[in-house]
Short mmCIF file of C-alpha atoms in Angstrom, two decimals:
data_model
loop_
_atom_site.label_atom_id
_atom_site.label_comp_id
_atom_site.label_asym_id
_atom_site.label_seq_id
_atom_site.Cartn_x
_atom_site.Cartn_y
_atom_site.Cartn_z
CA MET A 1 4.73 -29.56 -20.27
CA ASP A 2 4.24 -29.48 -23.73
CA ALA A 3 0.14 -29.25 -23.33
CA THR A 4 0.06 -26.92 -21.17
CA VAL A 5 2.22 -24.18 -22.46
CA ALA A 6 0.43 -24.47 -25.96
CA GLY A 7 -3.17 -24.46 -24.51
CA GLY A 8 -5.02 -22.38 -21.73
CA ASP A 9 -5.21 -19.37 -20.31
CA PRO A 10 -2.24 -17.26 -21.31
CA THR A 11 -1.55 -15.82 -18.01
CA ASP A 12 -0.96 -18.99 -16.30
CA ARG A 13 1.48 -20.29 -18.59
CA VAL A 14 4.18 -18.53 -16.44
CA ALA A 15 3.06 -20.18 -13.41
CA ALA A 16 3.34 -23.48 -14.65
CA LEU A 17 6.82 -23.44 -16.62
CA GLY A 18 8.13 -21.80 -13.47
CA ALA A 19 6.47 -24.46 -11.30
CA ALA A 20 7.75 -26.94 -13.78
CA GLY A 21 10.78 -25.77 -14.96
CA GLY A 22 11.96 -22.99 -12.75
CA ASP A 23 15.15 -22.16 -11.42
CA PRO A 24 15.51 -24.05 -8.05
CA ALA A 25 18.30 -20.89 -7.15
CA GLY A 26 15.66 -18.56 -7.92
CA ARG A 27 13.03 -19.75 -5.74
CA THR A 28 11.70 -18.26 -2.24
CA ALA A 29 8.62 -20.56 -1.36
CA ASP A 30 10.76 -22.99 1.02
CA ALA A 31 8.22 -22.58 3.89
CA GLY A 32 6.61 -25.75 1.88
CA LEU A 33 3.11 -24.56 2.49
CA VAL A 34 0.50 -25.80 0.47
CA SER A 35 -3.00 -25.02 -0.27
CA GLY A 36 -6.34 -26.74 -0.41
CA GLU A 37 -6.52 -26.99 -4.01
CA ALA A 38 -2.37 -28.50 -3.97
CA VAL A 39 -0.46 -25.34 -4.39
CA GLU A 40 2.05 -24.53 -3.05
CA LEU A 41 2.60 -21.04 -1.60
CA ASP A 42 5.01 -18.69 -2.29
CA VAL A 43 5.49 -17.90 1.23
CA ARG A 44 9.64 -17.89 3.04
CA ALA A 45 10.06 -19.58 6.03
CA ALA A 46 11.56 -17.80 9.00
CA ARG A 47 15.14 -17.79 9.48
CA LEU A 48 17.48 -17.29 12.45
CA GLY A 49 18.55 -13.93 11.55
CA SER A 50 15.21 -12.29 11.09
CA ARG A 51 13.93 -14.34 14.07
CA VAL A 52 16.77 -13.18 16.14
CA LEU A 53 16.24 -9.50 15.06
CA ALA A 54 12.18 -9.65 16.17
CA LEU A 55 13.24 -11.04 19.72
CA LEU A 56 15.14 -7.92 20.38
CA ILE A 57 12.99 -6.13 19.07
CA ASP A 58 10.22 -7.95 21.43
CA VAL A 59 12.31 -7.87 24.95
CA VAL A 60 12.66 -4.13 24.50
CA GLY A 61 8.78 -4.73 24.48
CA GLN A 62 9.23 -6.49 27.15
CA ALA A 63 10.90 -4.50 29.57
CA LEU A 64 9.14 -1.48 28.75
CA CYS A 65 6.19 -3.43 29.98
CA ALA A 66 7.78 -4.76 32.86
CA ALA A 67 8.88 -1.23 33.79
CA LEU A 68 5.00 -0.12 33.49
CA LEU A 69 3.71 -2.89 35.85
CA ALA A 70 5.97 -2.08 38.43
CA LEU A 71 5.43 1.68 37.91
CA THR A 72 1.89 1.04 37.98
CA LEU A 73 0.97 -2.28 39.91
CA THR A 74 2.79 -2.20 42.94
CA PRO A 75 1.90 1.23 44.07
CA LEU A 76 -1.40 -0.25 43.71
CA VAL A 77 -1.23 -3.09 45.87
CA LEU A 78 0.12 -0.97 48.76
CA ILE A 79 -2.94 1.49 48.48
CA LEU A 80 -5.85 -1.03 48.26
CA LEU A 81 -4.52 -3.72 50.56
CA PRO A 82 -3.12 -3.79 54.38
CA ASP A 83 0.22 -3.46 55.88
CA PRO A 84 -0.45 -6.91 57.87
CA VAL A 85 -1.04 -9.25 53.66
CA VAL A 86 1.68 -7.42 52.28
CA ASP A 87 4.95 -9.30 53.27
CA ARG A 88 7.62 -10.68 51.69
CA ALA A 89 6.19 -13.97 50.61
CA PHE A 90 3.12 -11.89 48.57
CA THR A 91 5.73 -9.59 46.97
CA GLY A 92 7.66 -12.98 46.01
CA ALA A 93 4.54 -14.04 44.69
CA LEU A 94 3.90 -10.97 42.86
CA GLU A 95 6.70 -10.15 41.21
CA THR A 96 6.66 -14.11 39.69
CA LEU A 97 3.11 -12.88 38.58
CA GLY A 98 4.19 -10.28 36.86
CA LEU A 99 7.31 -12.30 35.64
CA ALA A 100 4.84 -14.09 33.92
CA LEU A 101 2.93 -11.99 32.55
CA VAL A 102 5.81 -10.05 30.81
CA LEU A 103 7.60 -13.44 29.49
CA VAL A 104 4.46 -15.77 28.73
CA GLY A 105 1.52 -13.46 28.64
CA TYR A 106 3.27 -10.93 26.21
CA PRO A 107 3.58 -13.12 23.39
CA VAL A 108 0.91 -14.77 23.42
CA ILE A 109 -1.89 -11.88 23.85
CA TRP A 110 -0.05 -10.06 20.63
CA GLU A 111 -0.45 -12.92 18.84
CA ARG A 112 -4.26 -13.68 20.00
CA LEU A 113 -5.17 -9.96 19.32
CA ASN A 114 -2.46 -9.27 15.95
CA HIS A 115 -2.61 -12.27 13.84
CA GLY A 116 0.76 -14.17 15.16
CA ARG A 117 2.77 -11.14 15.39
CA THR A 118 4.30 -9.65 18.24
CA PRO A 119 5.51 -5.93 18.08
CA GLY A 120 8.94 -7.69 16.96
CA LYS A 121 7.67 -9.98 14.52
CA LEU A 122 5.31 -7.14 12.98
CA ALA A 123 8.47 -4.78 12.30
CA VAL A 124 10.10 -7.30 10.88
CA GLY A 125 7.77 -8.78 8.67
CA LEU A 126 7.11 -11.75 10.42
CA ARG A 127 4.16 -13.85 11.29
CA VAL A 128 3.04 -17.11 13.75
CA VAL A 129 1.33 -19.35 11.69
CA ASP A 130 0.37 -23.16 12.16
CA ALA A 131 2.23 -25.88 10.24
CA ASP A 132 -0.39 -26.26 7.35
CA GLY A 133 -0.77 -22.24 6.90
CA GLY A 134 -3.94 -21.50 9.37
CA PRO A 135 -3.76 -19.10 12.02
CA VAL A 136 -2.13 -19.76 14.94
CA GLY A 137 -4.34 -20.77 18.20
CA VAL A 138 -4.25 -20.02 21.61
CA GLY A 139 -3.06 -22.79 22.79
CA GLN A 140 -0.77 -23.38 20.52
CA SER A 141 0.52 -19.82 21.58
CA LEU A 142 0.61 -20.08 25.00
CA THR A 143 3.16 -23.82 24.35
CA ARG A 144 5.37 -22.12 21.96
CA ALA A 145 6.01 -19.46 25.07
CA LEU A 146 6.16 -21.90 28.07
CA VAL A 147 8.90 -23.94 26.24
CA GLY A 148 10.37 -20.65 24.80
CA VAL A 149 10.24 -19.31 28.38
CA ALA A 150 11.96 -22.42 30.01
CA VAL A 151 14.54 -23.66 27.77
CA GLU A 152 14.71 -21.18 24.97
CA TRP A 153 14.72 -17.20 25.62
CA PRO A 154 15.46 -16.41 28.84
CA GLY A 155 16.27 -20.17 29.20
CA LEU A 156 15.29 -20.34 32.77
CA VAL A 157 16.51 -24.67 32.56
CA LEU A 158 20.31 -24.50 31.59
CA PRO A 159 20.58 -21.37 29.63
CA LEU A 160 23.76 -21.70 27.82
CA LEU A 161 22.91 -25.43 26.77
CA SER A 162 19.82 -24.31 26.01
CA TRP A 163 20.32 -21.35 23.73
CA ALA A 164 23.07 -23.64 21.73
CA ALA A 165 20.38 -26.31 21.74
CA GLY A 166 17.56 -24.21 20.05
CA ALA A 167 20.11 -22.70 18.07
CA THR A 168 21.28 -25.45 16.21
CA VAL A 169 17.79 -26.65 15.84
CA MET A 170 16.77 -23.58 13.72
CA LEU A 171 19.96 -23.90 11.49
CA THR A 172 19.15 -28.00 11.09
CA ASP A 173 15.45 -27.74 10.22
CA PRO A 174 14.49 -27.59 6.89
CA ARG A 175 11.63 -24.57 7.83
CA GLY A 176 13.76 -22.88 10.32
CA ARG A 177 11.24 -23.89 13.73
CA ARG A 178 12.54 -23.76 16.92
CA LEU A 179 11.87 -26.29 20.29
CA GLY A 180 8.52 -24.15 20.77
CA ASP A 181 7.41 -24.18 16.92
CA LEU A 182 8.01 -28.33 17.22
CA VAL A 183 6.69 -28.97 20.02
CA ALA A 184 3.52 -26.67 19.48
CA GLY A 185 2.97 -27.94 15.65
CA THR A 186 3.91 -24.21 14.46
CA MET A 187 6.03 -22.36 12.36
CA VAL A 188 7.08 -18.25 11.65
CA VAL A 189 7.15 -17.39 7.98
CA HIS A 190 7.97 -14.19 6.31
CA THR A 191 5.04 -11.83 5.32
CA ARG A 192 7.01 -9.75 2.63
CA SER A 193 7.91 -10.84 -0.24
CA ALA A 194 10.96 -11.26 -1.05
CA GLN A 195 10.93 -10.68 -5.14
CA SER A 196 9.78 -7.45 -6.56
CA TRP A 197 8.29 -6.86 -10.14
CA ARG A 198 10.77 -5.49 -12.43
CA PRO A 199 9.94 -3.05 -15.37
CA ALA A 200 9.78 -5.12 -18.76
CA PRO A 201 12.53 -4.78 -20.68
CA GLN A 202 12.13 -1.25 -23.31
CA ILE A 203 12.34 -1.82 -27.05
CA ILE A 204 15.56 -1.68 -28.80
CA PRO A 205 16.05 1.19 -31.25
CA PRO A 206 16.49 -1.08 -34.96
CA LEU A 207 13.29 -1.92 -33.84
CA ALA A 208 11.27 1.04 -33.05
CA GLY A 209 10.55 2.29 -36.89
CA TRP A 210 8.63 -1.70 -36.55
CA ALA A 211 6.84 -1.15 -33.39
CA VAL A 212 5.24 2.32 -34.81
CA THR A 213 3.47 0.62 -37.55
CA LEU A 214 2.06 -1.83 -35.39
CA ASP A 215 -1.37 -2.26 -35.71
CA LEU A 216 -2.49 -3.81 -32.15
CA THR A 217 -6.26 -3.53 -32.18
CA ARG A 218 -6.27 -7.31 -31.90
CA LEU A 219 -4.20 -8.14 -29.26
CA ASP A 220 -6.26 -8.24 -25.98
CA ASP A 221 -5.57 -7.61 -22.54
CA ALA A 222 -4.99 -11.29 -21.18
CA LEU A 223 -2.05 -12.38 -24.05
CA ALA A 224 -0.33 -9.09 -23.05
CA LEU A 225 -0.52 -9.56 -19.09
CA ALA A 226 1.05 -13.29 -20.03
CA VAL A 227 3.65 -11.03 -22.14
CA ARG A 228 4.49 -8.88 -19.10
CA GLN A 229 4.71 -12.52 -16.96
CA TYR A 230 7.12 -14.00 -19.28
CA LEU A 231 9.40 -10.46 -19.85
CA THR A 232 9.51 -9.82 -15.87
CA ARG A 233 9.64 -13.61 -14.69
CA GLY A 234 12.02 -15.14 -17.63
CA ALA A 235 15.08 -15.20 -15.64
CA GLN A 236 13.66 -17.57 -12.94
CA LEU A 237 12.81 -19.68 -16.10
CA VAL A 238 15.16 -22.66 -17.14
CA GLU A 239 15.96 -23.92 -20.41
CA PRO A 240 14.51 -25.52 -22.64
CA TYR A 241 11.27 -23.65 -20.92
CA HIS A 242 12.19 -20.21 -21.02
CA SER A 243 12.64 -20.81 -25.31
CA ARG A 244 9.75 -22.76 -25.56
CA LEU A 245 7.13 -20.23 -23.66
CA GLY A 246 8.69 -17.45 -25.21
CA ARG A 247 8.39 -18.79 -28.84
CA GLN A 248 4.37 -19.74 -27.34
CA LEU A 249 3.26 -16.51 -27.27
CA TRP A 250 5.18 -14.63 -30.16
CA ARG A 251 3.23 -17.21 -32.77
CA GLU A 252 0.00 -15.77 -30.54
CA VAL A 253 1.05 -12.79 -30.76
CA GLY A 254 2.42 -12.43 -34.19
CA ALA A 255 -0.68 -13.29 -35.68
CA LEU A 256 -2.10 -10.97 -33.91
CA THR A 257 -0.19 -8.17 -35.43
CA SER A 258 0.75 -6.78 -38.56
CA PRO A 259 3.14 -6.34 -40.26
CA ALA A 260 5.97 -8.87 -39.90
CA PRO A 261 8.86 -8.20 -37.77
CA PRO A 262 12.61 -8.32 -39.24
CA PRO A 263 14.32 -11.30 -39.82
CA GLY A 264 16.70 -13.25 -37.40
CA VAL A 265 15.18 -11.30 -34.05
CA PRO A 266 14.58 -13.14 -31.10
CA GLU A 267 11.48 -13.79 -29.86
CA SER A 268 12.33 -11.89 -26.51
CA LEU A 269 12.89 -8.85 -28.02
CA LEU A 270 10.01 -8.57 -30.36
CA LEU A 271 7.81 -9.46 -27.49
CA ALA A 272 9.06 -6.38 -25.53
CA ALA A 273 9.15 -4.45 -28.82
CA VAL A 274 5.27 -5.00 -29.04
CA LEU A 275 4.77 -4.61 -25.28
CA ALA A 276 6.34 -1.32 -25.05
CA GLU A 277 4.58 0.12 -27.93
CA ARG A 278 1.16 -1.21 -26.37
CA ASN A 279 1.85 0.56 -23.58
CA ARG A 280 2.95 4.21 -25.08
CA ARG A 281 -0.12 4.22 -27.14
CA GLY A 282 -2.14 3.46 -23.66
CA ALA A 283 -0.12 6.56 -22.23
CA LEU A 284 -0.38 8.79 -25.31
CA ARG A 285 -4.28 8.10 -25.12
CA LEU A 286 -4.85 9.00 -22.16
CA ARG A 287 -3.19 11.57 -22.34
CA ARG A 288 -5.89 12.95 -25.17
CA GLN A 289 -8.44 12.22 -22.88
CA ARG A 290 -7.34 13.95 -19.85
CA ALA A 291 -7.04 16.62 -21.72
CA VAL A 292 -10.68 16.51 -23.29
CA THR A 293 -11.64 16.21 -19.89
CA ALA A 294 -10.04 19.29 -18.18
CA ALA A 295 -11.18 21.60 -21.48
CA LEU A 296 -14.65 20.61 -20.76
CA TRP A 297 -14.89 20.46 -17.19
CA PRO A 298 -12.34 22.33 -16.15
CA ASP A 299 -11.60 21.32 -11.64
CA PRO A 300 -12.72 24.73 -10.07
CA THR A 301 -10.15 24.07 -7.76
CA ALA A 302 -7.27 24.92 -9.85
CA VAL A 303 -5.33 27.99 -8.98
CA GLY A 304 -5.17 30.85 -11.47
CA PRO A 305 -7.14 33.88 -11.93
CA SER A 306 -10.42 33.76 -13.16
CA PRO A 307 -11.60 34.75 -16.58
CA ALA A 308 -14.40 36.92 -15.68
CA THR A 309 -11.67 39.09 -13.76
CA VAL A 310 -9.20 39.20 -16.70
CA GLY A 311 -9.42 43.02 -18.48
CA PRO A 312 -9.73 46.88 -16.92
CA PRO A 313 -11.71 46.65 -13.97
CA PRO A 314 -15.75 48.16 -15.09
CA ALA A 315 -16.52 51.67 -14.31
CA THR A 316 -16.98 52.63 -11.60
CA VAL A 317 -21.41 53.93 -10.67
CA GLY A 318 -22.42 56.66 -9.05
CA PRO A 319 -25.37 58.62 -8.08
CA ALA A 320 -27.09 60.19 -11.51
CA PRO A 321 -26.88 63.80 -11.77
CA ILE A 322 -29.44 65.95 -10.57
CA ALA A 323 -30.83 68.11 -13.84
CA THR A 324 -31.00 71.05 -12.97
CA GLY A 325 -33.51 73.95 -14.50
CA PRO A 326 -32.85 77.17 -15.45
CA PRO A 327 -32.24 80.15 -12.72
CA ALA A 328 -35.22 81.03 -11.06
CA PRO A 329 -36.70 84.50 -11.31
CA ALA A 330 -35.21 87.28 -8.87
CA GLY A 331 -37.77 87.65 -5.76
CA SER A 332 -39.92 84.46 -6.71
CA GLY A 333 -38.78 82.48 -3.78
CA LEU A 334 -37.63 79.62 -5.65
CA ARG A 335 -34.43 77.84 -6.61
CA ALA A 336 -33.33 75.73 -9.29
CA GLY A 337 -32.56 72.14 -8.89
CA SER A 338 -35.33 70.09 -9.31
CA PRO A 339 -36.55 68.02 -12.31
CA GLY A 340 -39.29 70.27 -13.14
CA GLY A 341 -36.98 73.04 -13.32
CA TYR A 342 -38.25 75.13 -9.77
CA ALA A 343 -37.79 73.85 -5.99
CA PRO A 344 -38.82 75.80 -2.95
CA ALA A 345 -36.62 77.82 -1.18
CA PRO A 346 -35.22 76.46 2.33
CA PRO A 347 -37.25 78.61 4.68
CA GLY A 348 -36.00 81.65 5.87
CA PRO A 349 -36.45 85.00 8.20
CA ASP A 350 -39.53 85.97 5.58
CA ARG A 351 -40.62 82.47 4.88
CA PRO A 352 -42.60 80.29 6.75
CA PRO A 353 -41.33 76.73 7.36
CA GLY A 354 -43.10 73.65 5.45
CA PRO A 355 -45.78 73.98 3.08
CA GLY A 356 -48.33 76.32 3.14
CA PRO A 357 -49.96 79.50 1.78
CA GLY A 358 -46.77 81.50 0.91
CA TRP A 359 -45.60 78.28 -0.87
CA PRO A 360 -46.61 78.26 -4.90
CA PRO A 361 -46.61 75.60 -6.58
CA LEU A 362 -43.87 74.44 -9.04
CA SER A 363 -44.72 75.37 -12.34
#
């Protein structure tokens, strides 16, 4: 164990110590599934409560399927088949077929098409897998369904006794398996993790002044990730592994940072201060980069007035005024208004329309 802590990838140390010295009460992987690399998978076995809740949801789904078959299949058969064929025996056989489709076909089809999850299991977060963690097969799903219909739910053979026997088997089995799982070689596991990542502890006020002066240029991402894993998952480690890992991580972090911390401070608080200061500087650097990017390449979809529209409106451009010349001499038949000075007067009773001999040239 000491060799594992002292060397190797920093991101693997928390997992290694957790496997060897983790708190058994805090462990959630009780399915007993092991990968090909001989590593126990963090998978929880489904117990009686979650499986009963999934069963209730599936019962509602099966009732809807039965109603749909009764409303569609029965009228279709009555229309297509002649009356002599549709007798009481045929009706009974049709009802038996529909019941088999609902009770047996429903879970088998869903588990095959939805990776081992019926609608009820999908809602609760459960999944049927092989006993070694692989995907469930069609034969296994069919075996589970047949055993369940016969001796569990609805329990066609001795209903009350089979229900009690099935509940007893699930409560006493280490993996929470029912009779159908034991016969088919399957089990039901949770697909959702029971634990979520907690935020890393923040810096305490007495260490804020020291953390601001830290030189963190040599602290790489791998070691920072190992520190974060230790701070967020340290509660799963028991002594002396928790303190041993904290001292080892601080020796590595302290060798890469300066100045030295105040004396007498626990390693976990020092690691939390270093990580919080690193996160603060990273967030500040990201904000500055975004501000520079927004200044150089503004977002064209941003809401606000355009710079071109700010200011007084431009002057209205209209037609250029017509230059007028001096007034035309009296009796000349000319009028003022052309840039050259005069233009022919409009035609009248004493002047022919259009250009002609009676039109004097423009001066």
